[in-house]
JSON list of C-alpha atoms in Angstrom, two decimals:
[
{"chain": "A", "resi": 5, "resn": "MET", "atom": "CA", "xyz": [0.00, 0.00, 0.00]},
{"chain": "A", "resi": 6, "resn": "PRO", "atom": "CA", "xyz": [1.57, 3.33, -1.05]},
{"chain": "A", "resi": 7, "resn": "SER", "atom": "CA", "xyz": [2.16, 5.85, 1.71]},
{"chain": "A", "resi": 8, "resn": "ARG", "atom": "CA", "xyz": [0.40, 9.18, 1.56]},
{"chain": "A", "resi": 9, "resn": "SER", "atom": "CA", "xyz": [2.17, 12.48, 2.02]},
{"chain": "A", "resi": 10, "resn": "PRO", "atom": "CA", "xyz": [1.39, 14.58, 5.10]},
{"chain": "A", "resi": 11, "resn": "LYS", "atom": "CA", "xyz": [-0.14, 17.23, 2.81]},
{"chain": "A", "resi": 12, "resn": "THR", "atom": "CA", "xyz": [-2.49, 14.65, 1.27]},
{"chain": "A", "resi": 13, "resn": "LEU", "atom": "CA", "xyz": [-3.45, 13.33, 4.69]},
{"chain": "A", "resi": 14, "resn": "LEU", "atom": "CA", "xyz": [-4.13, 16.85, 5.95]},
{"chain": "A", "resi": 15, "resn": "ARG", "atom": "CA", "xyz": [-6.32, 17.60, 2.91]},
{"chain": "A", "resi": 16, "resn": "SER", "atom": "CA", "xyz": [-8.22, 14.36, 3.42]},
{"chain": "A", "resi": 17, "resn": "LEU", "atom": "CA", "xyz": [-8.73, 15.14, 7.10]},
{"chain": "A", "resi": 18, "resn": "LEU", "atom": "CA", "xyz": [-9.88, 18.69, 6.34]},
{"chain": "A", "resi": 19, "resn": "LEU", "atom": "CA", "xyz": [-12.30, 17.40, 3.69]},
{"chain": "A", "resi": 20, "resn": "ALA", "atom": "CA", "xyz": [-13.68, 14.81, 6.11]},
{"chain": "A", "resi": 21, "resn": "LEU", "atom": "CA", "xyz": [-14.14, 17.47, 8.81]},
{"chain": "A", "resi": 22, "resn": "PHE", "atom": "CA", "xyz": [-15.73, 19.86, 6.32]},
{"chain": "A", "resi": 23, "resn": "LEU", "atom": "CA", "xyz": [-18.15, 17.21, 5.06]},
{"chain": "A", "resi": 24, "resn": "LEU", "atom": "CA", "xyz": [-18.94, 16.09, 8.61]},
{"chain": "A", "resi": 25, "resn": "GLY", "atom": "CA", "xyz": [-19.63, 19.70, 9.58]},
{"chain": "A", "resi": 26, "resn": "LEU", "atom": "CA", "xyz": [-21.87, 20.16, 6.54]},
{"chain": "A", "resi": 27, "resn": "ALA", "atom": "CA", "xyz": [-23.72, 16.95, 7.32]},
{"chain": "A", "resi": 28, "resn": "ALA", "atom": "CA", "xyz": [-24.27, 18.07, 10.92]},
{"chain": "A", "resi": 29, "resn": "LEU", "atom": "CA", "xyz": [-25.50, 21.49, 9.77]},
{"chain": "A", "resi": 30, "resn": "ALA", "atom": "CA", "xyz": [-27.77, 19.86, 7.17]},
{"chain": "A", "resi": 31, "resn": "VAL", "atom": "CA", "xyz": [-29.32, 17.59, 9.80]},
{"chain": "A", "resi": 32, "resn": "ILE", "atom": "CA", "xyz": [-29.75, 20.38, 12.34]},
{"chain": "A", "resi": 33, "resn": "TYR", "atom": "CA", "xyz": [-30.71, 23.34, 10.13]},
{"chain": "A", "resi": 34, "resn": "GLY", "atom": "CA", "xyz": [-31.48, 21.80, 6.72]},
{"chain": "A", "resi": 35, "resn": "PRO", "atom": "CA", "xyz": [-35.24, 21.31, 7.06]},
{"chain": "A", "resi": 36, "resn": "ALA", "atom": "CA", "xyz": [-35.76, 24.77, 8.53]},
{"chain": "A", "resi": 37, "resn": "LEU", "atom": "CA", "xyz": [-33.51, 26.39, 5.91]},
{"chain": "A", "resi": 38, "resn": "LEU", "atom": "CA", "xyz": [-35.25, 24.65, 3.02]},
{"chain": "A", "resi": 39, "resn": "ASP", "atom": "CA", "xyz": [-38.60, 25.66, 4.48]},
{"chain": "A", "resi": 40, "resn": "LEU", "atom": "CA", "xyz": [-37.38, 29.23, 4.83]},
{"chain": "A", "resi": 41, "resn": "VAL", "atom": "CA", "xyz": [-35.93, 29.64, 1.33]},
{"chain": "A", "resi": 42, "resn": "SER", "atom": "CA", "xyz": [-38.89, 28.04, -0.39]},
{"chain": "A", "resi": 43, "resn": "ASP", "atom": "CA", "xyz": [-41.02, 31.04, 0.60]},
{"chain": "A", "resi": 44, "resn": "ARG", "atom": "CA", "xyz": [-39.93, 34.43, -0.72]},
{"chain": "A", "resi": 45, "resn": "ALA", "atom": "CA", "xyz": [-41.91, 36.35, 1.92]},
{"chain": "A", "resi": 46, "resn": "ARG", "atom": "CA", "xyz": [-40.19, 34.42, 4.73]},
{"chain": "A", "resi": 47, "resn": "VAL", "atom": "CA", "xyz": [-36.73, 35.10, 3.24]},
{"chain": "A", "resi": 48, "resn": "GLU", "atom": "CA", "xyz": [-37.56, 38.79, 3.09]},
{"chain": "A", "resi": 49, "resn": "ALA", "atom": "CA", "xyz": [-38.87, 38.80, 6.68]},
{"chain": "A", "resi": 50, "resn": "TRP", "atom": "CA", "xyz": [-35.79, 36.92, 7.91]},
{"chain": "A", "resi": 51, "resn": "LEU", "atom": "CA", "xyz": [-33.42, 39.33, 6.17]},
{"chain": "A", "resi": 52, "resn": "ARG", "atom": "CA", "xyz": [-35.36, 42.36, 7.40]},
{"chain": "A", "resi": 53, "resn": "ALA", "atom": "CA", "xyz": [-35.12, 41.04, 10.98]},
{"chain": "A", "resi": 54, "resn": "LEU", "atom": "CA", "xyz": [-31.31, 40.90, 10.72]},
{"chain": "A", "resi": 55, "resn": "GLY", "atom": "CA", "xyz": [-31.13, 44.68, 10.48]},
{"chain": "A", "resi": 56, "resn": "PRO", "atom": "CA", "xyz": [-27.63, 45.91, 9.61]},
{"chain": "A", "resi": 57, "resn": "TRP", "atom": "CA", "xyz": [-26.38, 42.33, 9.20]},
{"chain": "A", "resi": 58, "resn": "ALA", "atom": "CA", "xyz": [-28.88, 41.64, 6.42]},
{"chain": "A", "resi": 59, "resn": "PRO", "atom": "CA", "xyz": [-26.49, 42.51, 3.55]},
{"chain": "A", "resi": 60, "resn": "LEU", "atom": "CA", "xyz": [-23.85, 40.06, 4.84]},
{"chain": "A", "resi": 61, "resn": "ALA", "atom": "CA", "xyz": [-26.48, 37.37, 5.39]},
{"chain": "A", "resi": 62, "resn": "LEU", "atom": "CA", "xyz": [-27.80, 37.95, 1.89]},
{"chain": "A", "resi": 63, "resn": "ILE", "atom": "CA", "xyz": [-24.32, 37.70, 0.38]},
{"chain": "A", "resi": 64, "resn": "ALA", "atom": "CA", "xyz": [-23.67, 34.47, 2.34]},
{"chain": "A", "resi": 65, "resn": "LEU", "atom": "CA", "xyz": [-27.05, 33.02, 1.36]},
{"chain": "A", "resi": 66, "resn": "ASN", "atom": "CA", "xyz": [-26.44, 33.86, -2.30]},
{"chain": "A", "resi": 67, "resn": "ALA", "atom": "CA", "xyz": [-22.99, 32.26, -2.17]},
{"chain": "A", "resi": 68, "resn": "ALA", "atom": "CA", "xyz": [-24.45, 29.19, -0.43]},
{"chain": "A", "resi": 69, "resn": "GLN", "atom": "CA", "xyz": [-27.12, 28.76, -3.11]},
{"chain": "A", "resi": 70, "resn": "ILE", "atom": "CA", "xyz": [-24.35, 28.15, -5.63]},
{"chain": "A", "resi": 71, "resn": "VAL", "atom": "CA", "xyz": [-22.56, 25.53, -3.56]},
{"chain": "A", "resi": 72, "resn": "PHE", "atom": "CA", "xyz": [-25.71, 23.90, -2.15]},
{"chain": "A", "resi": 73, "resn": "ALA", "atom": "CA", "xyz": [-28.10, 23.40, -5.07]},
{"chain": "A", "resi": 74, "resn": "PRO", "atom": "CA", "xyz": [-31.46, 23.11, -3.23]},
{"chain": "A", "resi": 75, "resn": "ILE", "atom": "CA", "xyz": [-31.49, 26.82, -2.39]},
{"chain": "A", "resi": 76, "resn": "PRO", "atom": "CA", "xyz": [-33.20, 28.72, -5.25]},
{"chain": "A", "resi": 77, "resn": "GLY", "atom": "CA", "xyz": [-30.99, 31.66, -6.24]},
{"chain": "A", "resi": 78, "resn": "TYR", "atom": "CA", "xyz": [-33.70, 33.77, -7.86]},
{"chain": "A", "resi": 79, "resn": "PHE", "atom": "CA", "xyz": [-35.65, 33.98, -4.58]},
{"chain": "A", "resi": 80, "resn": "VAL", "atom": "CA", "xyz": [-32.56, 35.28, -2.83]},
{"chain": "A", "resi": 81, "resn": "GLN", "atom": "CA", "xyz": [-31.81, 37.81, -5.59]},
{"chain": "A", "resi": 82, "resn": "ALA", "atom": "CA", "xyz": [-35.44, 38.94, -5.76]},
{"chain": "A", "resi": 83, "resn": "ALA", "atom": "CA", "xyz": [-35.45, 39.43, -1.98]},
{"chain": "A", "resi": 84, "resn": "ALA", "atom": "CA", "xyz": [-32.25, 41.47, -2.32]},
{"chain": "A", "resi": 85, "resn": "GLY", "atom": "CA", "xyz": [-33.84, 43.79, -4.86]},
{"chain": "A", "resi": 86, "resn": "TYR", "atom": "CA", "xyz": [-37.00, 44.16, -2.82]},
{"chain": "A", "resi": 87, "resn": "LEU", "atom": "CA", "xyz": [-35.22, 44.89, 0.47]},
{"chain": "A", "resi": 88, "resn": "PHE", "atom": "CA", "xyz": [-32.26, 46.94, -0.71]},
{"chain": "A", "resi": 89, "resn": "GLY", "atom": "CA", "xyz": [-33.38, 48.33, -4.05]},
{"chain": "A", "resi": 90, "resn": "ALA", "atom": "CA", "xyz": [-32.18, 47.37, -7.51]},
{"chain": "A", "resi": 91, "resn": "LEU", "atom": "CA", "xyz": [-28.71, 48.88, -7.24]},
{"chain": "A", "resi": 92, "resn": "ALA", "atom": "CA", "xyz": [-27.67, 47.77, -3.74]},
{"chain": "A", "resi": 93, "resn": "GLY", "atom": "CA", "xyz": [-29.56, 44.45, -4.00]},
{"chain": "A", "resi": 94, "resn": "GLY", "atom": "CA", "xyz": [-27.91, 43.74, -7.35]},
{"chain": "A", "resi": 95, "resn": "PHE", "atom": "CA", "xyz": [-24.51, 44.63, -5.91]},
{"chain": "A", "resi": 96, "resn": "TYR", "atom": "CA", "xyz": [-24.99, 42.25, -2.95]},
{"chain": "A", "resi": 97, "resn": "GLY", "atom": "CA", "xyz": [-26.26, 39.57, -5.31]},
{"chain": "A", "resi": 98, "resn": "VAL", "atom": "CA", "xyz": [-23.22, 39.87, -7.58]},
{"chain": "A", "resi": 99, "resn": "ILE", "atom": "CA", "xyz": [-20.82, 39.71, -4.62]},
{"chain": "A", "resi": 100, "resn": "GLY", "atom": "CA", "xyz": [-22.58, 36.58, -3.33]},
{"chain": "A", "resi": 101, "resn": "MET", "atom": "CA", "xyz": [-22.58, 35.02, -6.81]},
{"chain": "A", "resi": 102, "resn": "LEU", "atom": "CA", "xyz": [-18.85, 35.63, -7.22]},
{"chain": "A", "resi": 103, "resn": "LEU", "atom": "CA", "xyz": [-18.04, 34.30, -3.74]},
{"chain": "A", "resi": 104, "resn": "GLY", "atom": "CA", "xyz": [-20.15, 31.19, -4.34]},
{"chain": "A", "resi": 105, "resn": "ALA", "atom": "CA", "xyz": [-18.58, 30.61, -7.77]},
{"chain": "A", "resi": 106, "resn": "ALA", "atom": "CA", "xyz": [-15.08, 31.02, -6.32]},
{"chain": "A", "resi": 107, "resn": "LEU", "atom": "CA", "xyz": [-15.90, 28.62, -3.50]},
{"chain": "A", "resi": 108, "resn": "ALA", "atom": "CA", "xyz": [-17.32, 26.03, -5.91]},
{"chain": "A", "resi": 109, "resn": "MET", "atom": "CA", "xyz": [-14.27, 26.24, -8.20]},
{"chain": "A", "resi": 110, "resn": "ASN", "atom": "CA", "xyz": [-11.80, 26.10, -5.34]},
{"chain": "A", "resi": 111, "resn": "LEU", "atom": "CA", "xyz": [-13.57, 23.14, -3.72]},
{"chain": "A", "resi": 112, "resn": "ALA", "atom": "CA", "xyz": [-13.25, 21.36, -7.07]},
{"chain": "A", "resi": 113, "resn": "ARG", "atom": "CA", "xyz": [-9.56, 22.31, -7.30]},
{"chain": "A", "resi": 114, "resn": "TRP", "atom": "CA", "xyz": [-8.73, 21.32, -3.73]},
{"chain": "A", "resi": 115, "resn": "TYR", "atom": "CA", "xyz": [-10.63, 18.04, -3.59]},
{"chain": "A", "resi": 116, "resn": "GLY", "atom": "CA", "xyz": [-10.86, 17.06, -7.27]},
{"chain": "A", "resi": 117, "resn": "ARG", "atom": "CA", "xyz": [-13.25, 15.13, -9.39]},
{"chain": "A", "resi": 118, "resn": "PRO", "atom": "CA", "xyz": [-14.47, 12.74, -6.63]},
{"chain": "A", "resi": 119, "resn": "LEU", "atom": "CA", "xyz": [-15.96, 15.63, -4.66]},
{"chain": "A", "resi": 120, "resn": "VAL", "atom": "CA", "xyz": [-17.56, 17.18, -7.75]},
{"chain": "A", "resi": 121, "resn": "ALA", "atom": "CA", "xyz": [-19.01, 13.80, -8.72]},
{"chain": "A", "resi": 122, "resn": "ARG", "atom": "CA", "xyz": [-20.50, 13.49, -5.21]},
{"chain": "A", "resi": 123, "resn": "LEU", "atom": "CA", "xyz": [-21.98, 16.98, -5.33]},
{"chain": "A", "resi": 124, "resn": "VAL", "atom": "CA", "xyz": [-23.45, 16.96, -8.83]},
{"chain": "A", "resi": 125, "resn": "GLY", "atom": "CA", "xyz": [-23.73, 13.22, -9.47]},
{"chain": "A", "resi": 126, "resn": "PRO", "atom": "CA", "xyz": [-21.40, 11.11, -11.63]},
{"chain": "A", "resi": 127, "resn": "ALA", "atom": "CA", "xyz": [-23.74, 10.91, -14.63]},
{"chain": "A", "resi": 128, "resn": "ARG", "atom": "CA", "xyz": [-24.41, 14.64, -14.60]},
{"chain": "A", "resi": 129, "resn": "LEU", "atom": "CA", "xyz": [-20.69, 15.39, -14.30]},
{"chain": "A", "resi": 130, "resn": "GLN", "atom": "CA", "xyz": [-19.98, 13.09, -17.23]},
{"chain": "A", "resi": 131, "resn": "ARG", "atom": "CA", "xyz": [-22.58, 14.92, -19.36]},
{"chain": "A", "resi": 132, "resn": "TRP", "atom": "CA", "xyz": [-21.08, 18.29, -18.45]},
{"chain": "A", "resi": 133, "resn": "GLU", "atom": "CA", "xyz": [-17.57, 17.11, -19.20]},
{"chain": "A", "resi": 134, "resn": "SER", "atom": "CA", "xyz": [-18.72, 15.84, -22.58]},
{"chain": "A", "resi": 135, "resn": "ILE", "atom": "CA", "xyz": [-20.15, 19.30, -23.31]},
{"chain": "A", "resi": 136, "resn": "ILE", "atom": "CA", "xyz": [-17.16, 21.28, -22.08]},
{"chain": "A", "resi": 137, "resn": "HIS", "atom": "CA", "xyz": [-13.90, 20.39, -20.51]},
{"chain": "A", "resi": 138, "resn": "SER", "atom": "CA", "xyz": [-11.73, 23.04, -22.00]},
{"chain": "A", "resi": 139, "resn": "ASP", "atom": "CA", "xyz": [-8.71, 24.88, -20.70]},
{"chain": "A", "resi": 140, "resn": "SER", "atom": "CA", "xyz": [-9.53, 27.82, -22.97]},
{"chain": "A", "resi": 141, "resn": "THR", "atom": "CA", "xyz": [-11.60, 30.74, -21.69]},
{"chain": "A", "resi": 142, "resn": "TRP", "atom": "CA", "xyz": [-13.76, 31.26, -24.81]},
{"chain": "A", "resi": 143, "resn": "PRO", "atom": "CA", "xyz": [-15.87, 28.10, -24.46]},
{"chain": "A", "resi": 144, "resn": "TRP", "atom": "CA", "xyz": [-16.53, 29.05, -20.83]},
{"chain": "A", "resi": 145, "resn": "PHE", "atom": "CA", "xyz": [-17.65, 32.52, -21.90]},
{"chain": "A", "resi": 146, "resn": "VAL", "atom": "CA", "xyz": [-20.10, 31.02, -24.40]},
{"chain": "A", "resi": 147, "resn": "LEU", "atom": "CA", "xyz": [-21.32, 28.40, -21.91]},
{"chain": "A", "resi": 148, "resn": "LEU", "atom": "CA", "xyz": [-21.97, 30.89, -19.12]},
{"chain": "A", "resi": 149, "resn": "LEU", "atom": "CA", "xyz": [-24.09, 33.01, -21.50]},
{"chain": "A", "resi": 150, "resn": "GLY", "atom": "CA", "xyz": [-26.84, 30.39, -21.24]},
{"chain": "A", "resi": 151, "resn": "PRO", "atom": "CA", "xyz": [-29.10, 29.53, -18.32]},
{"chain": "A", "resi": 152, "resn": "VAL", "atom": "CA", "xyz": [-26.87, 26.70, -17.11]},
{"chain": "A", "resi": 153, "resn": "GLY", "atom": "CA", "xyz": [-27.12, 26.99, -13.35]},
{"chain": "A", "resi": 154, "resn": "ASP", "atom": "CA", "xyz": [-24.16, 26.52, -11.04]},
{"chain": "A", "resi": 155, "resn": "ILE", "atom": "CA", "xyz": [-22.65, 23.20, -12.11]},
{"chain": "A", "resi": 156, "resn": "PRO", "atom": "CA", "xyz": [-20.25, 24.86, -14.59]},
{"chain": "A", "resi": 157, "resn": "TYR", "atom": "CA", "xyz": [-18.41, 26.48, -11.68]},
{"chain": "A", "resi": 158, "resn": "PHE", "atom": "CA", "xyz": [-17.58, 23.07, -10.24]},
{"chain": "A", "resi": 159, "resn": "VAL", "atom": "CA", "xyz": [-16.59, 21.74, -13.68]},
{"chain": "A", "resi": 160, "resn": "ALA", "atom": "CA", "xyz": [-14.45, 24.83, -14.32]},
{"chain": "A", "resi": 161, "resn": "GLY", "atom": "CA", "xyz": [-12.63, 24.07, -11.10]},
{"chain": "A", "resi": 162, "resn": "LEU", "atom": "CA", "xyz": [-11.47, 20.81, -12.65]},
{"chain": "A", "resi": 163, "resn": "THR", "atom": "CA", "xyz": [-9.72, 22.64, -15.52]},
{"chain": "A", "resi": 164, "resn": "ARG", "atom": "CA", "xyz": [-6.55, 24.70, -15.68]},
{"chain": "A", "resi": 165, "resn": "VAL", "atom": "CA", "xyz": [-8.39, 27.93, -16.46]},
{"chain": "A", "resi": 166, "resn": "PRO", "atom": "CA", "xyz": [-7.48, 30.40, -13.71]},
{"chain": "A", "resi": 167, "resn": "VAL", "atom": "CA", "xyz": [-10.28, 31.00, -11.21]},
{"chain": "A", "resi": 168, "resn": "CYS", "atom": "CA", "xyz": [-9.96, 34.75, -11.67]},
{"chain": "A", "resi": 169, "resn": "LYS", "atom": "CA", "xyz": [-10.65, 34.41, -15.41]},
{"chain": "A", "resi": 170, "resn": "ILE", "atom": "CA", "xyz": [-13.81, 32.35, -14.83]},
{"chain": "A", "resi": 171, "resn": "LEU", "atom": "CA", "xyz": [-14.92, 34.87, -12.20]},
{"chain": "A", "resi": 172, "resn": "LEU", "atom": "CA", "xyz": [-14.37, 37.74, -14.64]},
{"chain": "A", "resi": 173, "resn": "ILE", "atom": "CA", "xyz": [-16.41, 35.89, -17.27]},
{"chain": "A", "resi": 174, "resn": "ALA", "atom": "CA", "xyz": [-19.14, 35.18, -14.68]},
{"chain": "A", "resi": 175, "resn": "LEU", "atom": "CA", "xyz": [-19.15, 38.84, -13.70]},
{"chain": "A", "resi": 176, "resn": "LEU", "atom": "CA", "xyz": [-19.51, 40.04, -17.28]},
{"chain": "A", "resi": 177, "resn": "VAL", "atom": "CA", "xyz": [-22.07, 37.43, -18.29]},
{"chain": "A", "resi": 178, "resn": "SER", "atom": "CA", "xyz": [-24.15, 36.96, -15.13]},
{"chain": "A", "resi": 179, "resn": "MET", "atom": "CA", "xyz": [-24.21, 40.44, -13.62]},
{"chain": "A", "resi": 180, "resn": "PRO", "atom": "CA", "xyz": [-27.07, 41.67, -15.83]},
{"chain": "A", "resi": 181, "resn": "SER", "atom": "CA", "xyz": [-29.28, 38.71, -14.89]},
{"chain": "A", "resi": 182, "resn": "VAL", "atom": "CA", "xyz": [-28.58, 39.23, -11.17]},
{"chain": "A", "resi": 183, "resn": "PHE", "atom": "CA", "xyz": [-29.68, 42.86, -11.45]},
{"chain": "A", "resi": 184, "resn": "VAL", "atom": "CA", "xyz": [-32.76, 41.87, -13.46]},
{"chain": "A", "resi": 185, "resn": "ALA", "atom": "CA", "xyz": [-33.73, 39.28, -10.83]}
]
């Protein structure tokens, strides 16, 4: 049996702790969170109750909806526009989208294809890789123009395209739809 480097063991331990923490949070808060985000009025009331912390909560919720698929992003972005106005709500939505995209890509880079396959499903990942698995930025620009959801961020993390380039593309392509939502 080949020995593993200390760096590999540390990454594996951190991934296990991260996944264990997520599982614990999902068991404890998952049902209430899914119930909350499935109702736009409740999301708005929850954010309004947070007072000055509402923008940070909104940014975090918008980032989380990219990494954790069950949270509908358009509800969060619509709540942002309603509570903070089109300009500030759009700004918070874009920041959350970029943070979530960066987190998704970096999780894919740090933990590789096995994690992405667990998060999006092996068959779905295979379909996405058959559509695009390019180390060039142009195909990613074209892909992100469509209504493709958040899976491309995880797939992009498996390529050699720099994260900052994908984020710039996401900013240029997705920012208008965030403001519209």
